Amino acid sequence: MVSYKDLGLVNSRELFAKAIEGGYAIPAFNFNNMEQMQAIIQACVETASPVILQVSAGARKYANQTLLRYMAQGAVEYARELGRAIPIVLHLDHGNSFELCKSCIETGFSSVMIDGSSLPYDENVALTRQVVDYAHRYDVTVEGELGVLAGVEDEVAAEESHYTRPEDVEDFVKKTGVDSLAISIGTSHGANKFRPEQCTRGADGVLVPPPLRFDILEEIEKRIPGFPIVLHGSSSVPQEYVRIINTHGGALKDAVGIPEEQLRRAAKSAVCKINIDSDGRLAMTAAVRKVFVDQPAEFDPRKYLGPARDELKKLYMHKCREVLGSAGKA
Ligand code: G3H
Ligand code: 13P
Ligand code: ZN
């Protein structure tokens, strides 16, 4: 058993309490490799932002859970070396079983998500309760989920979304003992968050998505005042990255995300954790494609992964400063 406390990591409890109080959200960025981890830590140290490093099931399959855990441990030292010991949470993203959550807790994760959102309500409650009972023995915080996000990614797939029912949240939180709750109010995973027919067209032909359901969020806040809410699927899909990708050999069609303005509004509410992965993928892909097209003779991975890392850092600094409001809160 390795305790996250011995690795210099923190759980999410105090970060969320401060975020709700201060009207901002903690960034939750996914990482699968060294360059992503470096970009996240550099950006959060420079902006003095607390951060949640997220590991998905896909990341565990790709990079190995043990390696990722040691990388997060290294991130604590790395941040200090860069000049600021920011609070770092190591979080399991979309855990799908008790055994997986237990294994993460035993190897140094400080926070886990148990995603029972696709299960019938009572089964979601029972599974989440089981994870909470185990996690709280070690002071590890737990995120549960109610409502289903649409969107397809490697390990997260749902054809149909349905919004969180505000009338369920109080009962769910009480019965499970979770520390935070992910809800569905119109976000979704991936770079194609909405079908074109769900959107209108802006003057420049760009797709304009339907707004998030702030009415549902407000109703939820009324029923569980001050309780930490989490938004998944919160990439904004910057159209400049889509343009660079598509003019450098890529083929992204109808890519559309959540406008930053709406995330700013959410961050000021009880939403205190905002998950962003796809935007980072777009930033890295745009930078790599540019090197491949502009410098076709280049074959040193550092020459394309380096610019990708720099672009990612820039993007994350922007998120902390201009969108989530977490800059300066470390
Ligand atoms: O919510 C899902 C994250 O973007 C992780 O995606 O399962 O492809 O690693 P992944
Ligand atoms: P995006 O695909 O919008 O980046 O969402 C990521 C996420 O929710 C990770 O859990
Ligand atoms: Zn997610």
PDB file of N, CA and C in Angstrom, residues 84-164:
ATOM      1  N   ARG A  84       7.622  26.410  -7.620  1.00  0.00           N
ATOM      2  CA  ARG A  84       6.403  26.562  -6.819  1.00  0.00           C
ATOM      3  C   ARG A  84       5.778  25.194  -6.527  1.00  0.00           C
ATOM      4  N   ALA A  85       5.561  24.910  -5.251  1.00  0.00           N
ATOM      5  CA  ALA A  85       4.971  23.620  -4.865  1.00  0.00           C
ATOM      6  C   ALA A  85       3.447  23.718  -4.944  1.00  0.00           C
ATOM      7  N   ILE A  86       2.904  23.637  -6.136  1.00  0.00           N
ATOM      8  CA  ILE A  86       1.445  23.736  -6.307  1.00  0.00           C
ATOM      9  C   ILE A  86       0.760  22.456  -5.802  1.00  0.00           C
ATOM     10  N   PRO A  87      -0.510  22.557  -5.347  1.00  0.00           N
ATOM     11  CA  PRO A  87      -1.227  21.340  -4.957  1.00  0.00           C
ATOM     12  C   PRO A  87      -1.524  20.480  -6.195  1.00  0.00           C
ATOM     13  N   ILE A  88      -1.158  19.198  -6.123  1.00  0.00           N
ATOM     14  CA  ILE A  88      -1.380  18.278  -7.252  1.00  0.00           C
ATOM     15  C   ILE A  88      -2.194  17.078  -6.773  1.00  0.00           C
ATOM     16  N   VAL A  89      -3.300  16.829  -7.466  1.00  0.00           N
ATOM     17  CA  VAL A  89      -4.156  15.665  -7.197  1.00  0.00           C
ATOM     18  C   VAL A  89      -3.883  14.638  -8.294  1.00  0.00           C
ATOM     19  N   LEU A  90      -3.752  13.378  -7.924  1.00  0.00           N
ATOM     20  CA  LEU A  90      -3.664  12.319  -8.943  1.00  0.00           C
ATOM     21  C   LEU A  90      -4.990  11.573  -8.926  1.00  0.00           C
ATOM     22  N   HIS A  91      -5.717  11.675 -10.034  1.00  0.00           N
ATOM     23  CA  HIS A  91      -7.126  11.253 -10.062  1.00  0.00           C
ATOM     24  C   HIS A  91      -7.370  10.195 -11.143  1.00  0.00           C
ATOM     25  N   LEU A  92      -8.123   9.167 -10.789  1.00  0.00           N
ATOM     26  CA  LEU A  92      -8.562   8.180 -11.783  1.00  0.00           C
ATOM     27  C   LEU A  92      -9.796   8.726 -12.485  1.00  0.00           C
ATOM     28  N   ASP A  93      -9.712   8.830 -13.806  1.00  0.00           N
ATOM     29  CA  ASP A  93     -10.817   9.369 -14.607  1.00  0.00           C
ATOM     30  C   ASP A  93     -11.696   8.211 -15.098  1.00  0.00           C
ATOM     31  N   HIS A  94     -12.990   8.299 -14.883  1.00  0.00           N
ATOM     32  CA  HIS A  94     -13.942   7.281 -15.372  1.00  0.00           C
ATOM     33  C   HIS A  94     -13.590   5.861 -14.932  1.00  0.00           C
ATOM     34  N   GLY A  95     -13.323   5.684 -13.630  1.00  0.00           N
ATOM     35  CA  GLY A  95     -13.147   4.323 -13.119  1.00  0.00           C
ATOM     36  C   GLY A  95     -14.436   3.546 -13.330  1.00  0.00           C
ATOM     37  N   ASN A  96     -14.311   2.270 -13.749  1.00  0.00           N
ATOM     38  CA  ASN A  96     -15.543   1.526 -14.046  1.00  0.00           C
ATOM     39  C   ASN A  96     -15.760   0.307 -13.151  1.00  0.00           C
ATOM     40  N   SER A  97     -14.883   0.123 -12.147  1.00  0.00           N
ATOM     41  CA  SER A  97     -15.124  -0.993 -11.225  1.00  0.00           C
ATOM     42  C   SER A  97     -14.515  -0.687  -9.869  1.00  0.00           C
ATOM     43  N   PHE A  98     -15.013  -1.401  -8.859  1.00  0.00           N
ATOM     44  CA  PHE A  98     -14.468  -1.263  -7.510  1.00  0.00           C
ATOM     45  C   PHE A  98     -12.995  -1.672  -7.509  1.00  0.00           C
ATOM     46  N   GLU A  99     -12.688  -2.780  -8.207  1.00  0.00           N
ATOM     47  CA  GLU A  99     -11.318  -3.321  -8.204  1.00  0.00           C
ATOM     48  C   GLU A  99     -10.331  -2.302  -8.774  1.00  0.00           C
ATOM     49  N   LEU A 100     -10.722  -1.629  -9.846  1.00  0.00           N
ATOM     50  CA  LEU A 100      -9.823  -0.632 -10.446  1.00  0.00           C
ATOM     51  C   LEU A 100      -9.589   0.538  -9.479  1.00  0.00           C
ATOM     52  N   CYS A 101     -10.659   1.015  -8.864  1.00  0.00           N
ATOM     53  CA  CYS A 101     -10.511   2.128  -7.905  1.00  0.00           C
ATOM     54  C   CYS A 101      -9.609   1.706  -6.755  1.00  0.00           C
ATOM     55  N   LYS A 102      -9.822   0.481  -6.265  1.00  0.00           N
ATOM     56  CA  LYS A 102      -9.016  -0.031  -5.139  1.00  0.00           C
ATOM     57  C   LYS A 102      -7.547  -0.099  -5.541  1.00  0.00           C
ATOM     58  N   SER A 103      -7.289  -0.592  -6.732  1.00  0.00           N
ATOM     59  CA  SER A 103      -5.895  -0.717  -7.179  1.00  0.00           C
ATOM     60  C   SER A 103      -5.241   0.661  -7.314  1.00  0.00           C
ATOM     61  N   CYS A 104      -5.981   1.652  -7.775  1.00  0.00           N
ATOM     62  CA  CYS A 104      -5.422   3.009  -7.881  1.00  0.00           C
ATOM     63  C   CYS A 104      -5.142   3.574  -6.484  1.00  0.00           C
ATOM     64  N   ILE A 105      -6.080   3.368  -5.568  1.00  0.00           N
ATOM     65  CA  ILE A 105      -5.912   3.881  -4.197  1.00  0.00           C
ATOM     66  C   ILE A 105      -4.677   3.236  -3.552  1.00  0.00           C
ATOM     67  N   GLU A 106      -4.493   1.945  -3.808  1.00  0.00           N
ATOM     68  CA  GLU A 106      -3.358   1.223  -3.194  1.00  0.00           C
ATOM     69  C   GLU A 106      -2.010   1.614  -3.795  1.00  0.00           C
ATOM     70  N   THR A 107      -2.049   2.242  -4.974  1.00  0.00           N
ATOM     71  CA  THR A 107      -0.769   2.584  -5.606  1.00  0.00           C
ATOM     72  C   THR A 107      -0.499   4.083  -5.609  1.00  0.00           C
ATOM     73  N   GLY A 108      -1.273   4.854  -4.842  1.00  0.00           N
ATOM     74  CA  GLY A 108      -0.879   6.250  -4.647  1.00  0.00           C
ATOM     75  C   GLY A 108      -1.793   7.307  -5.256  1.00  0.00           C
ATOM     76  N   PHE A 109      -2.945   6.903  -5.831  1.00  0.00           N
ATOM     77  CA  PHE A 109      -3.875   7.926  -6.320  1.00  0.00           C
ATOM     78  C   PHE A 109      -4.525   8.613  -5.113  1.00  0.00           C
ATOM     79  N   SER A 110      -4.782   9.911  -5.236  1.00  0.00           N
ATOM     80  CA  SER A 110      -5.370  10.647  -4.114  1.00  0.00           C
ATOM     81  C   SER A 110      -6.862  10.877  -4.310  1.00  0.00           C
ATOM     82  N   SER A 111      -7.364  10.508  -5.473  1.00  0.00           N
ATOM     83  CA  SER A 111      -8.755  10.754  -5.820  1.00  0.00           C
ATOM     84  C   SER A 111      -9.173   9.764  -6.907  1.00  0.00           C
ATOM     85  N   VAL A 112     -10.414   9.292  -6.850  1.00  0.00           N
ATOM     86  CA  VAL A 112     -10.883   8.390  -7.913  1.00  0.00           C
ATOM     87  C   VAL A 112     -12.287   8.782  -8.344  1.00  0.00           C
ATOM     88  N   MET A 113     -12.579   8.519  -9.605  1.00  0.00           N
ATOM     89  CA  MET A 113     -13.956   8.658 -10.075  1.00  0.00           C
ATOM     90  C   MET A 113     -14.509   7.246 -10.256  1.00  0.00           C
ATOM     91  N   ILE A 114     -15.688   6.996  -9.699  1.00  0.00           N
ATOM     92  CA  ILE A 114     -16.386   5.759 -10.046  1.00  0.00           C
ATOM     93  C   ILE A 114     -17.563   6.180 -10.914  1.00  0.00           C
ATOM     94  N   ASP A 115     -17.504   5.784 -12.161  1.00  0.00           N
ATOM     95  CA  ASP A 115     -18.512   6.221 -13.130  1.00  0.00           C
ATOM     96  C   ASP A 115     -19.554   5.121 -13.313  1.00  0.00           C
ATOM     97  N   GLY A 116     -20.591   5.205 -12.493  1.00  0.00           N
ATOM     98  CA  GLY A 116     -21.679   4.229 -12.596  1.00  0.00           C
ATOM     99  C   GLY A 116     -22.862   4.828 -13.338  1.00  0.00           C
ATOM    100  N   SER A 117     -22.604   5.884 -14.113  1.00  0.00           N
ATOM    101  CA  SER A 117     -23.707   6.651 -14.703  1.00  0.00           C
ATOM    102  C   SER A 117     -24.519   5.860 -15.723  1.00  0.00           C
ATOM    103  N   SER A 118     -23.923   4.796 -16.276  1.00  0.00           N
ATOM    104  CA  SER A 118     -24.693   4.035 -17.271  1.00  0.00           C
ATOM    105  C   SER A 118     -25.484   2.900 -16.604  1.00  0.00           C
ATOM    106  N   LEU A 119     -25.298   2.730 -15.299  1.00  0.00           N
ATOM    107  CA  LEU A 119     -26.017   1.658 -14.577  1.00  0.00           C
ATOM    108  C   LEU A 119     -27.403   2.143 -14.143  1.00  0.00           C
ATOM    109  N   PRO A 120     -28.311   1.199 -13.847  1.00  0.00           N
ATOM    110  CA  PRO A 120     -29.566   1.616 -13.222  1.00  0.00           C
ATOM    111  C   PRO A 120     -29.245   2.353 -11.920  1.00  0.00           C
ATOM    112  N   TYR A 121     -30.104   3.290 -11.534  1.00  0.00           N
ATOM    113  CA  TYR A 121     -29.829   4.179 -10.393  1.00  0.00           C
ATOM    114  C   TYR A 121     -29.358   3.427  -9.138  1.00  0.00           C
ATOM    115  N   ASP A 122     -30.100   2.373  -8.737  1.00  0.00           N
ATOM    116  CA  ASP A 122     -29.761   1.677  -7.480  1.00  0.00           C
ATOM    117  C   ASP A 122     -28.404   0.998  -7.556  1.00  0.00           C
ATOM    118  N   GLU A 123     -28.040   0.518  -8.746  1.00  0.00           N
ATOM    119  CA  GLU A 123     -26.723  -0.132  -8.905  1.00  0.00           C
ATOM    120  C   GLU A 123     -25.614   0.907  -8.872  1.00  0.00           C
ATOM    121  N   ASN A 124     -25.881   2.071  -9.454  1.00  0.00           N
ATOM    122  CA  ASN A 124     -24.916   3.176  -9.398  1.00  0.00           C
ATOM    123  C   ASN A 124     -24.670   3.555  -7.932  1.00  0.00           C
ATOM    124  N   VAL A 125     -25.768   3.663  -7.168  1.00  0.00           N
ATOM    125  CA  VAL A 125     -25.653   4.010  -5.740  1.00  0.00           C
ATOM    126  C   VAL A 125     -24.811   2.958  -5.007  1.00  0.00           C
ATOM    127  N   ALA A 126     -25.108   1.686  -5.236  1.00  0.00           N
ATOM    128  CA  ALA A 126     -24.430   0.614  -4.489  1.00  0.00           C
ATOM    129  C   ALA A 126     -22.929   0.581  -4.830  1.00  0.00           C
ATOM    130  N   LEU A 127     -22.613   0.665  -6.104  1.00  0.00           N
ATOM    131  CA  LEU A 127     -21.199   0.614  -6.515  1.00  0.00           C
ATOM    132  C   LEU A 127     -20.431   1.832  -5.983  1.00  0.00           C
ATOM    133  N   THR A 128     -21.055   2.999  -6.091  1.00  0.00           N
ATOM    134  CA  THR A 128     -20.394   4.226  -5.635  1.00  0.00           C
ATOM    135  C   THR A 128     -20.175   4.166  -4.127  1.00  0.00           C
ATOM    136  N   ARG A 129     -21.183   3.671  -3.395  1.00  0.00           N
ATOM    137  CA  ARG A 129     -21.058   3.544  -1.930  1.00  0.00           C
ATOM    138  C   ARG A 129     -19.888   2.624  -1.551  1.00  0.00           C
ATOM    139  N   GLN A 130     -19.764   1.530  -2.309  1.00  0.00           N
ATOM    140  CA  GLN A 130     -18.687   0.565  -2.034  1.00  0.00           C
ATOM    141  C   GLN A 130     -17.308   1.233  -2.204  1.00  0.00           C
ATOM    142  N   VAL A 131     -17.172   2.027  -3.270  1.00  0.00           N
ATOM    143  CA  VAL A 131     -15.893   2.710  -3.523  1.00  0.00           C
ATOM    144  C   VAL A 131     -15.634   3.756  -2.449  1.00  0.00           C
ATOM    145  N   VAL A 132     -16.682   4.508  -2.090  1.00  0.00           N
ATOM    146  CA  VAL A 132     -16.523   5.557  -1.064  1.00  0.00           C
ATOM    147  C   VAL A 132     -16.081   4.938   0.264  1.00  0.00           C
ATOM    148  N   ASP A 133     -16.718   3.835   0.661  1.00  0.00           N
ATOM    149  CA  ASP A 133     -16.371   3.199   1.936  1.00  0.00           C
ATOM    150  C   ASP A 133     -14.892   2.822   1.974  1.00  0.00           C
ATOM    151  N   TYR A 134     -14.409   2.291   0.862  1.00  0.00           N
ATOM    152  CA  TYR A 134     -12.993   1.892   0.813  1.00  0.00           C
ATOM    153  C   TYR A 134     -12.081   3.125   0.759  1.00  0.00           C
ATOM    154  N   ALA A 135     -12.399   4.054  -0.133  1.00  0.00           N
ATOM    155  CA  ALA A 135     -11.526   5.223  -0.366  1.00  0.00           C
ATOM    156  C   ALA A 135     -11.384   6.083   0.887  1.00  0.00           C
ATOM    157  N   HIS A 136     -12.484   6.267   1.601  1.00  0.00           N
ATOM    158  CA  HIS A 136     -12.446   7.171   2.755  1.00  0.00           C
ATOM    159  C   HIS A 136     -11.593   6.616   3.906  1.00  0.00           C
ATOM    160  N   ARG A 137     -11.394   5.308   3.911  1.00  0.00           N
ATOM    161  CA  ARG A 137     -10.490   4.727   4.922  1.00  0.00           C
ATOM    162  C   ARG A 137      -9.086   5.305   4.759  1.00  0.00           C
ATOM    163  N   TYR A 138      -8.760   5.699   3.533  1.00  0.00           N
ATOM    164  CA  TYR A 138      -7.410   6.203   3.238  1.00  0.00           C
ATOM    165  C   TYR A 138      -7.410   7.693   2.916  1.00  0.00           C
ATOM    166  N   ASP A 139      -8.527   8.344   3.225  1.00  0.00           N
ATOM    167  CA  ASP A 139      -8.665   9.776   2.972  1.00  0.00           C
ATOM    168  C   ASP A 139      -8.516  10.125   1.482  1.00  0.00           C
ATOM    169  N   VAL A 140      -8.945   9.204   0.639  1.00  0.00           N
ATOM    170  CA  VAL A 140      -8.969   9.441  -0.812  1.00  0.00           C
ATOM    171  C   VAL A 140     -10.372   9.942  -1.160  1.00  0.00           C
ATOM    172  N   THR A 141     -10.452  10.970  -1.985  1.00  0.00           N
ATOM    173  CA  THR A 141     -11.760  11.539  -2.320  1.00  0.00           C
ATOM    174  C   THR A 141     -12.366  10.831  -3.543  1.00  0.00           C
ATOM    175  N   VAL A 142     -13.693  10.859  -3.612  1.00  0.00           N
ATOM    176  CA  VAL A 142     -14.400  10.110  -4.665  1.00  0.00           C
ATOM    177  C   VAL A 142     -15.371  11.003  -5.435  1.00  0.00           C
ATOM    178  N   GLU A 143     -15.310  10.891  -6.755  1.00  0.00           N
ATOM    179  CA  GLU A 143     -16.257  11.587  -7.644  1.00  0.00           C
ATOM    180  C   GLU A 143     -17.230  10.550  -8.191  1.00  0.00           C
ATOM    181  N   GLY A 144     -18.528  10.831  -8.085  1.00  0.00           N
ATOM    182  CA  GLY A 144     -19.536   9.958  -8.680  1.00  0.00           C
ATOM    183  C   GLY A 144     -20.166  10.677  -9.864  1.00  0.00           C
ATOM    184  N   GLU A 145     -21.037   9.990 -10.588  1.00  0.00           N
ATOM    185  CA  GLU A 145     -21.692  10.646 -11.730  1.00  0.00           C
ATOM    186  C   GLU A 145     -23.153  10.237 -11.842  1.00  0.00           C
ATOM    187  N   LEU A 146     -23.979  11.229 -12.144  1.00  0.00           N
ATOM    188  CA  LEU A 146     -25.409  11.007 -12.399  1.00  0.00           C
ATOM    189  C   LEU A 146     -25.773  11.693 -13.704  1.00  0.00           C
ATOM    190  N   GLY A 147     -26.420  10.967 -14.593  1.00  0.00           N
ATOM    191  CA  GLY A 147     -26.714  11.526 -15.913  1.00  0.00           C
ATOM    192  C   GLY A 147     -25.668  11.018 -16.883  1.00  0.00           C
ATOM    193  N   VAL A 148     -26.001  11.001 -18.176  1.00  0.00           N
ATOM    194  CA  VAL A 148     -25.101  10.402 -19.168  1.00  0.00           C
ATOM    195  C   VAL A 148     -24.702  11.427 -20.231  1.00  0.00           C
ATOM    196  N   LEU A 149     -23.391  11.539 -20.455  1.00  0.00           N
ATOM    197  CA  LEU A 149     -22.890  12.425 -21.509  1.00  0.00           C
ATOM    198  C   LEU A 149     -22.843  11.652 -22.814  1.00  0.00           C
ATOM    199  N   ALA A 150     -23.140  12.300 -23.907  1.00  0.00           N
ATOM    200  CA  ALA A 150     -22.975  11.660 -25.208  1.00  0.00           C
ATOM    201  C   ALA A 150     -21.530  11.823 -25.637  1.00  0.00           C
ATOM    202  N   GLY A 151     -21.131  11.101 -26.670  1.00  0.00           N
ATOM    203  CA  GLY A 151     -19.772  11.255 -27.182  1.00  0.00           C
ATOM    204  C   GLY A 151     -19.019   9.952 -27.115  1.00  0.00           C
ATOM    205  N   VAL A 152     -18.044   9.806 -27.985  1.00  0.00           N
ATOM    206  CA  VAL A 152     -17.304   8.555 -28.066  1.00  0.00           C
ATOM    207  C   VAL A 152     -15.819   8.835 -27.930  1.00  0.00           C
ATOM    208  N   GLU A 153     -15.170   8.158 -26.991  1.00  0.00           N
ATOM    209  CA  GLU A 153     -13.715   8.179 -26.909  1.00  0.00           C
ATOM    210  C   GLU A 153     -13.281   6.741 -26.697  1.00  0.00           C
ATOM    211  N   ASP A 154     -11.983   6.511 -26.592  1.00  0.00           N
ATOM    212  CA  ASP A 154     -11.483   5.137 -26.532  1.00  0.00           C
ATOM    213  C   ASP A 154     -12.237   4.277 -25.517  1.00  0.00           C
ATOM    214  N   GLU A 155     -12.330   4.792 -24.296  1.00  0.00           N
ATOM    215  CA  GLU A 155     -12.886   3.967 -23.221  1.00  0.00           C
ATOM    216  C   GLU A 155     -14.208   4.528 -22.699  1.00  0.00           C
ATOM    217  N   VAL A 156     -14.666   5.614 -23.284  1.00  0.00           N
ATOM    218  CA  VAL A 156     -15.864   6.268 -22.772  1.00  0.00           C
ATOM    219  C   VAL A 156     -16.825   6.407 -23.947  1.00  0.00           C
ATOM    220  N   ALA A 157     -17.855   5.633 -23.960  1.00  0.00           N
ATOM    221  CA  ALA A 157     -18.745   5.696 -25.112  1.00  0.00           C
ATOM    222  C   ALA A 157     -20.199   5.716 -24.676  1.00  0.00           C
ATOM    223  N   ALA A 158     -20.949   6.623 -25.219  1.00  0.00           N
ATOM    224  CA  ALA A 158     -22.387   6.643 -24.975  1.00  0.00           C
ATOM    225  C   ALA A 158     -23.052   7.214 -26.215  1.00  0.00           C
ATOM    226  N   GLU A 159     -23.940   6.456 -26.758  1.00  0.00           N
ATOM    227  CA  GLU A 159     -24.636   6.896 -27.969  1.00  0.00           C
ATOM    228  C   GLU A 159     -25.603   8.030 -27.638  1.00  0.00           C
ATOM    229  N   GLU A 160     -26.317   7.834 -26.532  1.00  0.00           N
ATOM    230  CA  GLU A 160     -27.375   8.764 -26.173  1.00  0.00           C
ATOM    231  C   GLU A 160     -27.036   9.447 -24.861  1.00  0.00           C
ATOM    232  N   SER A 161     -27.302  10.736 -24.778  1.00  0.00           N
ATOM    233  CA  SER A 161     -27.091  11.410 -23.498  1.00  0.00           C
ATOM    234  C   SER A 161     -28.431  11.548 -22.790  1.00  0.00           C
ATOM    235  N   HIS A 162     -28.395  11.639 -21.477  1.00  0.00           N
ATOM    236  CA  HIS A 162     -29.576  12.181 -20.817  1.00  0.00           C
ATOM    237  C   HIS A 162     -29.124  13.040 -19.655  1.00  0.00           C
ATOM    238  N   TYR A 163     -29.809  14.163 -19.487  1.00  0.00           N
ATOM    239  CA  TYR A 163     -29.425  15.119 -18.468  1.00  0.00           C
ATOM    240  C   TYR A 163     -29.614  14.536 -17.080  1.00  0.00           C
ATOM    241  N   THR A 164     -28.826  15.069 -16.139  1.00  0.00           N
ATOM    242  CA  THR A 164     -28.988  14.700 -14.739  1.00  0.00           C
ATOM    243  C   THR A 164     -30.360  15.164 -14.268  1.00  0.00           C
TER     244      THR A 164
END
